[in-house]
mmCIF file of C-alpha atoms in Angstrom:
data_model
loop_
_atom_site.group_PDB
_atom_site.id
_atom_site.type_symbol
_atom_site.label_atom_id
_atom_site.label_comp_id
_atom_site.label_asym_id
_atom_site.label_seq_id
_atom_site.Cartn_x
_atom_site.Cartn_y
_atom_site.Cartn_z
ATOM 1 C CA UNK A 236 95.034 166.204 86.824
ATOM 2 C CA UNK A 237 97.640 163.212 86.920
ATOM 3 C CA UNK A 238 95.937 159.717 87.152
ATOM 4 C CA UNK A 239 98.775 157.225 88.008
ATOM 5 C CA UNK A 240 97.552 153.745 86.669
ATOM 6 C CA UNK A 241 99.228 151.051 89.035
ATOM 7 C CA UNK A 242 99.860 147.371 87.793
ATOM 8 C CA UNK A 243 97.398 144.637 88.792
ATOM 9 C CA UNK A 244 99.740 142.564 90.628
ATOM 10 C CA UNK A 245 100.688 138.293 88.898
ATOM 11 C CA UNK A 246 100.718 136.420 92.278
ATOM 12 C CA UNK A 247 102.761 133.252 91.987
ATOM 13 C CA UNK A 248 102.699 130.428 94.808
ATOM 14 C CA UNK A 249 105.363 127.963 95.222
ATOM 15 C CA UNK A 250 105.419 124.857 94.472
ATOM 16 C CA UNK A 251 102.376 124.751 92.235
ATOM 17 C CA UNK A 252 99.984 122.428 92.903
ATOM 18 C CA UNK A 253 101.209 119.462 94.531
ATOM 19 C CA UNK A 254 100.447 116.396 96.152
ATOM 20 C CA UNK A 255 101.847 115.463 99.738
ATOM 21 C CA UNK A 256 101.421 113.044 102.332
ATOM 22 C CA UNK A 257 99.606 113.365 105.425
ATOM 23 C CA UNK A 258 101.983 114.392 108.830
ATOM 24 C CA UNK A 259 104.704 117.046 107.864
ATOM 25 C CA UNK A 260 103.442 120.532 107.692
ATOM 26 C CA UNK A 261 102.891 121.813 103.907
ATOM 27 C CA UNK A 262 104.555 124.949 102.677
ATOM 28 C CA UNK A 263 103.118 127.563 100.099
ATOM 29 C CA UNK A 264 105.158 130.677 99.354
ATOM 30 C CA UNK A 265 104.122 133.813 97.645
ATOM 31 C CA UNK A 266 105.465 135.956 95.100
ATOM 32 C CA UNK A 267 104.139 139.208 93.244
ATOM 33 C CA UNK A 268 105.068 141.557 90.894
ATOM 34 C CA UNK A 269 104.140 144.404 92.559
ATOM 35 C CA UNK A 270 105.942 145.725 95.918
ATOM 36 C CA UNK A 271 104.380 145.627 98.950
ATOM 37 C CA UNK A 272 102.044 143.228 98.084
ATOM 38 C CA UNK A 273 99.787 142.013 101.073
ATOM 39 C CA UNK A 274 98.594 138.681 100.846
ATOM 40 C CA UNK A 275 95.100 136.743 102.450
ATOM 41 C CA UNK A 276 93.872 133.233 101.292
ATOM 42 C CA UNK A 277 90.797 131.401 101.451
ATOM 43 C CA UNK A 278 90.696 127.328 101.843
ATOM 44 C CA UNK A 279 87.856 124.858 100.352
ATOM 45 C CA UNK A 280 88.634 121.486 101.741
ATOM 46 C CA UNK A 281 87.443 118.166 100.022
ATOM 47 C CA UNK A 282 85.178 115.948 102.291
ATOM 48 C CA UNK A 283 87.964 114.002 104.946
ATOM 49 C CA UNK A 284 90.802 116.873 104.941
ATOM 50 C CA UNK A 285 91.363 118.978 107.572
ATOM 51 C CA UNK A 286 94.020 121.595 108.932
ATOM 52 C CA UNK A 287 93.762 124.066 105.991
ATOM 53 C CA UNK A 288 92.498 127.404 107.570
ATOM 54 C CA UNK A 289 92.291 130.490 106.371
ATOM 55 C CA UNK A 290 93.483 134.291 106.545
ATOM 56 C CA UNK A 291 92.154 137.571 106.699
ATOM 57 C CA UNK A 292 94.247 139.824 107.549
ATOM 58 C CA UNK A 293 98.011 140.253 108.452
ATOM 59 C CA UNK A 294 99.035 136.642 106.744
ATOM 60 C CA UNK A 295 102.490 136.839 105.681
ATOM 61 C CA UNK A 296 103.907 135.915 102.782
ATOM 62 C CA UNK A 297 103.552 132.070 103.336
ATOM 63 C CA UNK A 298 101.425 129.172 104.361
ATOM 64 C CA UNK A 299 102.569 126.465 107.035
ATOM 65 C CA UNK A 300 99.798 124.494 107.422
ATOM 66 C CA UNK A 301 99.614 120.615 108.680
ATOM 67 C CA UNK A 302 97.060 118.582 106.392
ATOM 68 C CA UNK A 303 95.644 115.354 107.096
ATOM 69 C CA UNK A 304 93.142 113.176 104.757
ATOM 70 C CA UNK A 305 91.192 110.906 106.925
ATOM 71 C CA UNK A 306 89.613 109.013 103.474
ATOM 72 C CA UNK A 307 91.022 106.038 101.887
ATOM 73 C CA UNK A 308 91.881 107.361 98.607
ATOM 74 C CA UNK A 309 93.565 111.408 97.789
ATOM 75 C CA UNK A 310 91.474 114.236 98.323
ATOM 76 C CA UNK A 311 92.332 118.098 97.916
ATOM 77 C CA UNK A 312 92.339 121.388 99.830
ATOM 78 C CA UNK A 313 92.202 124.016 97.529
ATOM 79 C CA UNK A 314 94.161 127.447 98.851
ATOM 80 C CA UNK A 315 92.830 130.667 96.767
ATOM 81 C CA UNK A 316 95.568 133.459 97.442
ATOM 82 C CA UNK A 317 94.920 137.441 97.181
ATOM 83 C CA UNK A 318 97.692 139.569 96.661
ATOM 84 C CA UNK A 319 96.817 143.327 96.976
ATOM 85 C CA UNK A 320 99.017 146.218 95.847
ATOM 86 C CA UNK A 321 98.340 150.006 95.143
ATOM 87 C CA UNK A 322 94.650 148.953 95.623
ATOM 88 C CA UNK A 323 95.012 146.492 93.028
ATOM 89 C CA UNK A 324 94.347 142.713 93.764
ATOM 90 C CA UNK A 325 94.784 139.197 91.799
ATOM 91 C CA UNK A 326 94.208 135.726 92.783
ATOM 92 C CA UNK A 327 95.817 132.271 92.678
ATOM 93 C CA UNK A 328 93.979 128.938 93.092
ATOM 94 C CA UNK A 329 96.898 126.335 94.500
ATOM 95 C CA UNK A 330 95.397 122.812 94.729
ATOM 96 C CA UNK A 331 97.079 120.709 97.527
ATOM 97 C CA UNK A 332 96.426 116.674 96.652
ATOM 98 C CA UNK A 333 96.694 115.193 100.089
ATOM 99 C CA UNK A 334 97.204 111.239 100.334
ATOM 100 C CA UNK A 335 95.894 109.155 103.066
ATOM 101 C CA UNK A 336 98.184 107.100 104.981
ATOM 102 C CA UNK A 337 98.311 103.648 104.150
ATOM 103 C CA UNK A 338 96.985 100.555 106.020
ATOM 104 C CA UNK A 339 97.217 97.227 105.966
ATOM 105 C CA UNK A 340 97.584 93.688 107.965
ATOM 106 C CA UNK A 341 98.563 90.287 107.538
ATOM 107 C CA UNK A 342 95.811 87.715 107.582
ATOM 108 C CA UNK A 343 96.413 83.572 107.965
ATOM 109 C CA UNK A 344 95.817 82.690 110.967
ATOM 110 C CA UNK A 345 96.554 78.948 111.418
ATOM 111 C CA UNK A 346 97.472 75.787 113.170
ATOM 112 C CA UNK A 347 100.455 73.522 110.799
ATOM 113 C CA UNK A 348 102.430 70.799 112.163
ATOM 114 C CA UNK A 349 105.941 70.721 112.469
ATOM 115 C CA UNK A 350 108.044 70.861 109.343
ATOM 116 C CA UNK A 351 105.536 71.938 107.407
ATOM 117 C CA UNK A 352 104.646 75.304 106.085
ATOM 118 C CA UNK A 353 101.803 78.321 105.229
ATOM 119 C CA UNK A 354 101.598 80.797 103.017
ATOM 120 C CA UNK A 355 100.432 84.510 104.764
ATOM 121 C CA UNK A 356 98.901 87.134 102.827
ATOM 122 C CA UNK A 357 99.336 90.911 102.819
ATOM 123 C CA UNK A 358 96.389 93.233 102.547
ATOM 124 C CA UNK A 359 95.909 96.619 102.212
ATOM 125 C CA UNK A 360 92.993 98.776 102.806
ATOM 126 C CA UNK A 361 94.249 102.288 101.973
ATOM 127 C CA UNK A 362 96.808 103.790 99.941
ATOM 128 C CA UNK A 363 98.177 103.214 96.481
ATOM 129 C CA UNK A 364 100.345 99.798 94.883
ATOM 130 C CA UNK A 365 102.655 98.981 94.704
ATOM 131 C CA UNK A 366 103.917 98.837 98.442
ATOM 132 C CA UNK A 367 107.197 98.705 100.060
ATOM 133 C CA UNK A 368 107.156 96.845 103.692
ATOM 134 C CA UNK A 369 108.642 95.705 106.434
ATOM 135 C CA UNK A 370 107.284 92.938 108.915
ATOM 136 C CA UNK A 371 108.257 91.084 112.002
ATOM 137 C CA UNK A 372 107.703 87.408 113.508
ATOM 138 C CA UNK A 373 108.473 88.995 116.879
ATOM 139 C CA UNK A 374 112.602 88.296 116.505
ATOM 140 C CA UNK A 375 113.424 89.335 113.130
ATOM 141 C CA UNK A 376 112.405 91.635 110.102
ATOM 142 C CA UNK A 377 111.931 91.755 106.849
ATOM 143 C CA UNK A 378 112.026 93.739 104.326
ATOM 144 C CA UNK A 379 109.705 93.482 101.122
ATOM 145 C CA UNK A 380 109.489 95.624 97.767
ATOM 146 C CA UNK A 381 106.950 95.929 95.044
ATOM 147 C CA UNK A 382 103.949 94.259 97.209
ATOM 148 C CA UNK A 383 100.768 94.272 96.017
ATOM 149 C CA UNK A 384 97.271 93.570 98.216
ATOM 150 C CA UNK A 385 96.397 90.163 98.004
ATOM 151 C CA UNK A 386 100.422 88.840 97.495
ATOM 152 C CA UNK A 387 101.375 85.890 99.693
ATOM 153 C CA UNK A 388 104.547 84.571 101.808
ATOM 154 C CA UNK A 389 105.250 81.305 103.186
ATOM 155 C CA UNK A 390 106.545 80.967 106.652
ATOM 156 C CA UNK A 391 107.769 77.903 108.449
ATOM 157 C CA UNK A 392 108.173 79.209 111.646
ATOM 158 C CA UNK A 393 109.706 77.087 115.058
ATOM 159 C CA UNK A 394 106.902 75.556 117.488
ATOM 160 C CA UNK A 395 104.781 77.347 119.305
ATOM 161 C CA UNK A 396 102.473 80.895 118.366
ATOM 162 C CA UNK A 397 104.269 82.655 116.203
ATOM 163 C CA UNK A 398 102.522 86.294 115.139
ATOM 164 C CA UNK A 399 103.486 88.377 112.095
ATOM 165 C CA UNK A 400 102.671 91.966 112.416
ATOM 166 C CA UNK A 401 103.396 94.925 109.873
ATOM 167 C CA UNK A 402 106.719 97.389 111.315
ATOM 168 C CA UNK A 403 105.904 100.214 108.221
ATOM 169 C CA UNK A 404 104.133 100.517 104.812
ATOM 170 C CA UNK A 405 104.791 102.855 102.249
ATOM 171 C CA UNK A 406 103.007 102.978 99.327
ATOM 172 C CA UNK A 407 104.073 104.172 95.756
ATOM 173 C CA UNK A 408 102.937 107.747 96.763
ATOM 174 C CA UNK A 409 105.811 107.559 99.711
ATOM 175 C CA UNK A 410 103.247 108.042 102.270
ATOM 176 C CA UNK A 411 103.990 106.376 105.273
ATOM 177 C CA UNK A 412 102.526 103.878 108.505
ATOM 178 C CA UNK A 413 104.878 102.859 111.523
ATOM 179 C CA UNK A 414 102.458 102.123 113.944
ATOM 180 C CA UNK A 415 98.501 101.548 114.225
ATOM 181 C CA UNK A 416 98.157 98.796 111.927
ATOM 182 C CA UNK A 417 94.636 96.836 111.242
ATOM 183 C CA UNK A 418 96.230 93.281 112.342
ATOM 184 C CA UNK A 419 98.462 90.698 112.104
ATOM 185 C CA UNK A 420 98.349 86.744 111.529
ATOM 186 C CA UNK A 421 99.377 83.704 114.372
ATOM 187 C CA UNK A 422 100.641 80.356 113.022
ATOM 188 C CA UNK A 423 100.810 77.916 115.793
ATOM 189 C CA UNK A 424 103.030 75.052 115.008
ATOM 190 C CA UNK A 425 102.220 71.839 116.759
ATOM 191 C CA UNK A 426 105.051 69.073 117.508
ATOM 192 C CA UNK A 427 104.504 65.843 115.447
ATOM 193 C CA UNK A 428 103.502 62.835 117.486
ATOM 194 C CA UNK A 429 105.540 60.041 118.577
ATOM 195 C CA UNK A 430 105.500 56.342 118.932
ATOM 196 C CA UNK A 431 106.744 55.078 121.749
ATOM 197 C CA UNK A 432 106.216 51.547 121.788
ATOM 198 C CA UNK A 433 104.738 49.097 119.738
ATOM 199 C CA UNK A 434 103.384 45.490 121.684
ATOM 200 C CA UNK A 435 102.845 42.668 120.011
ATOM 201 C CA UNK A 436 100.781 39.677 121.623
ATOM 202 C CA UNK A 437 101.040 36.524 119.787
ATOM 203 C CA UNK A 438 98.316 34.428 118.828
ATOM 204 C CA UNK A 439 98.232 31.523 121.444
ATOM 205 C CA UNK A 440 96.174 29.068 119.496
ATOM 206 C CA UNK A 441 96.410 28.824 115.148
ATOM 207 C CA UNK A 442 92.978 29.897 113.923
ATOM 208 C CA UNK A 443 92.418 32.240 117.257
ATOM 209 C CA UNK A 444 92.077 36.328 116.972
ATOM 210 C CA UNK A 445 93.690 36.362 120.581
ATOM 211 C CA UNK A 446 97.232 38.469 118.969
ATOM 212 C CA UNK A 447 96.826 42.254 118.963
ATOM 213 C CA UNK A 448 99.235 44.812 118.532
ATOM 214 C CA UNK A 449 99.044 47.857 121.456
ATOM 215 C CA UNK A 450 100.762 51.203 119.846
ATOM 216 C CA UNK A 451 101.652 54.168 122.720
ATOM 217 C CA UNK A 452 102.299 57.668 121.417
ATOM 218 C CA UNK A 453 102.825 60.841 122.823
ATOM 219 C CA UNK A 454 103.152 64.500 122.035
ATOM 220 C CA UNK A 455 101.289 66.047 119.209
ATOM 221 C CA UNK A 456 98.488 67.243 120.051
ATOM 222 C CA UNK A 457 95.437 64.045 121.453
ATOM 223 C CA UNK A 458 92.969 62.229 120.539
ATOM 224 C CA UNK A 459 95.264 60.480 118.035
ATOM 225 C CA UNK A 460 93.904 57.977 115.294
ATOM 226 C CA UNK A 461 96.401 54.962 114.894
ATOM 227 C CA UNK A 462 96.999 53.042 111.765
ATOM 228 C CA UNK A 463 99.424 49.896 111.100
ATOM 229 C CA UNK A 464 98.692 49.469 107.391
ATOM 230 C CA UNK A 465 100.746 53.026 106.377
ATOM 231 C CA UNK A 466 98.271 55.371 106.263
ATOM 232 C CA UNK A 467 95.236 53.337 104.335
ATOM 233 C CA UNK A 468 93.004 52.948 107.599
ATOM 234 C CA UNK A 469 92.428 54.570 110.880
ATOM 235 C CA UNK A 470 90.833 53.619 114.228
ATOM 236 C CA UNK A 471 90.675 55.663 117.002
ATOM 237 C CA UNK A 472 92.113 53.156 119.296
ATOM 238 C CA UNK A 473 95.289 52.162 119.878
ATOM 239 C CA UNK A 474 94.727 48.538 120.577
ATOM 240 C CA UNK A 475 94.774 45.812 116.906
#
């Protein structure tokens, strides 16, 4: 009697583990030593992933599947890949790191006057630092590197309500947001006030308190608090 002895099969999947980003779909391929090797793979996904799935029969030679990680840190599907030959079977274990997208907003919201400034700060709620990002006041954008949550900008922005919204975030695992973000920041500038006129009314008699000194303003934003000694006092009316 002849006993023929076949070769357990080395199944190799490529690329090894790895860590991706939510969105694109995620390629495995197999190789085997053995010809004619037929291939089936289980999944185990970590809490928050989902789109691995698995095969039982008639699977191909590769994996094309889209993940997504719903958590706010990395979490892992883990693919375990038969490859039968001759009756003969191993297994590979490929672990798939998948990174949530990031998030973020811009918080600040404010009321200045105008010429003056504020300082806006970035946060971010998911993903990992440092961040690259871009961000809009509505006409223009800019572009920021090396960002981490909690850094600050200062804006002096034109009157009127001016909002500053995130465009994209990446963060240092190259994962990607371009839309959906948690929120943005207003600054309303307010115009300065203005004096008018200042009217004098002389004292008639010496010794009287009949003089007084009528100041008008407009713009700005009212009820308005007068002073005439620079700054030291204020009275809420406008007659001295």
């Amino acid at each position: 009697a002849v006993v023929t002895v076949n070769p357990i099969p080395v199944i190799t999947a490529t690329p090894p583990s790895s860590s991706i980003c939510p969105g694109p779909a995620h390629r495995l391929a197999f190789r085997s030593t053995a010809g004619g090797t037929a291939y089936t793979w289980s999944d185990t996904e970590a809490s928050g992933v989902t789109g691995a799935t698995a095969c039982n029969s008639t699977c191909g030679s590769n994996i094309s599947q889209t993940l997504t990680n719903s958590n706010s840190t990395s979490a892992t599907a883990t693919y375990t890949i038969t490859g039968t030959a001759n009756n003969c079977s191993a297994s590979v274990a490929e672990i798939v790191t998948v990174n949530p997208t990031p998030q973020g907003s811009i918080s600040g919201t404010t009321s200045i006057c105008s010429g003056t400034s504020t300082a806006l700060t970035f946060n971010f709620t998911v993903g990992t630092s440092p961040f690259s990002v871009s961000y809009t006041d509505g006409t223009n954008v800019y572009i920021r590197t090396g960002v981490l949550n909690g850094d600050t900008f200062v804006v002096a922005p034109a009157l009127g309500v001016t909002t500053y919204t995130f465009t994209s975030i990446t963060d240092a695992n190259t994962c990607n947001r371009s839309s959906g973000f948690s929120g943005g920041a207003s600054v309303t500038v307010t115009p300065l006030p203005t004096i008018n006129s200042v009217v004098k009314t002389n004292v008639l008699c010496h010794g009287d308190s009949t003089g007084t000194i009528t100041i008008t303003a407009s713009s700005g934003t009212a009820p308005y608090s007068y002073s005439i000694d620079n700054g030291v006092c204020y009275q809420s009316g406008n007659v001295f």
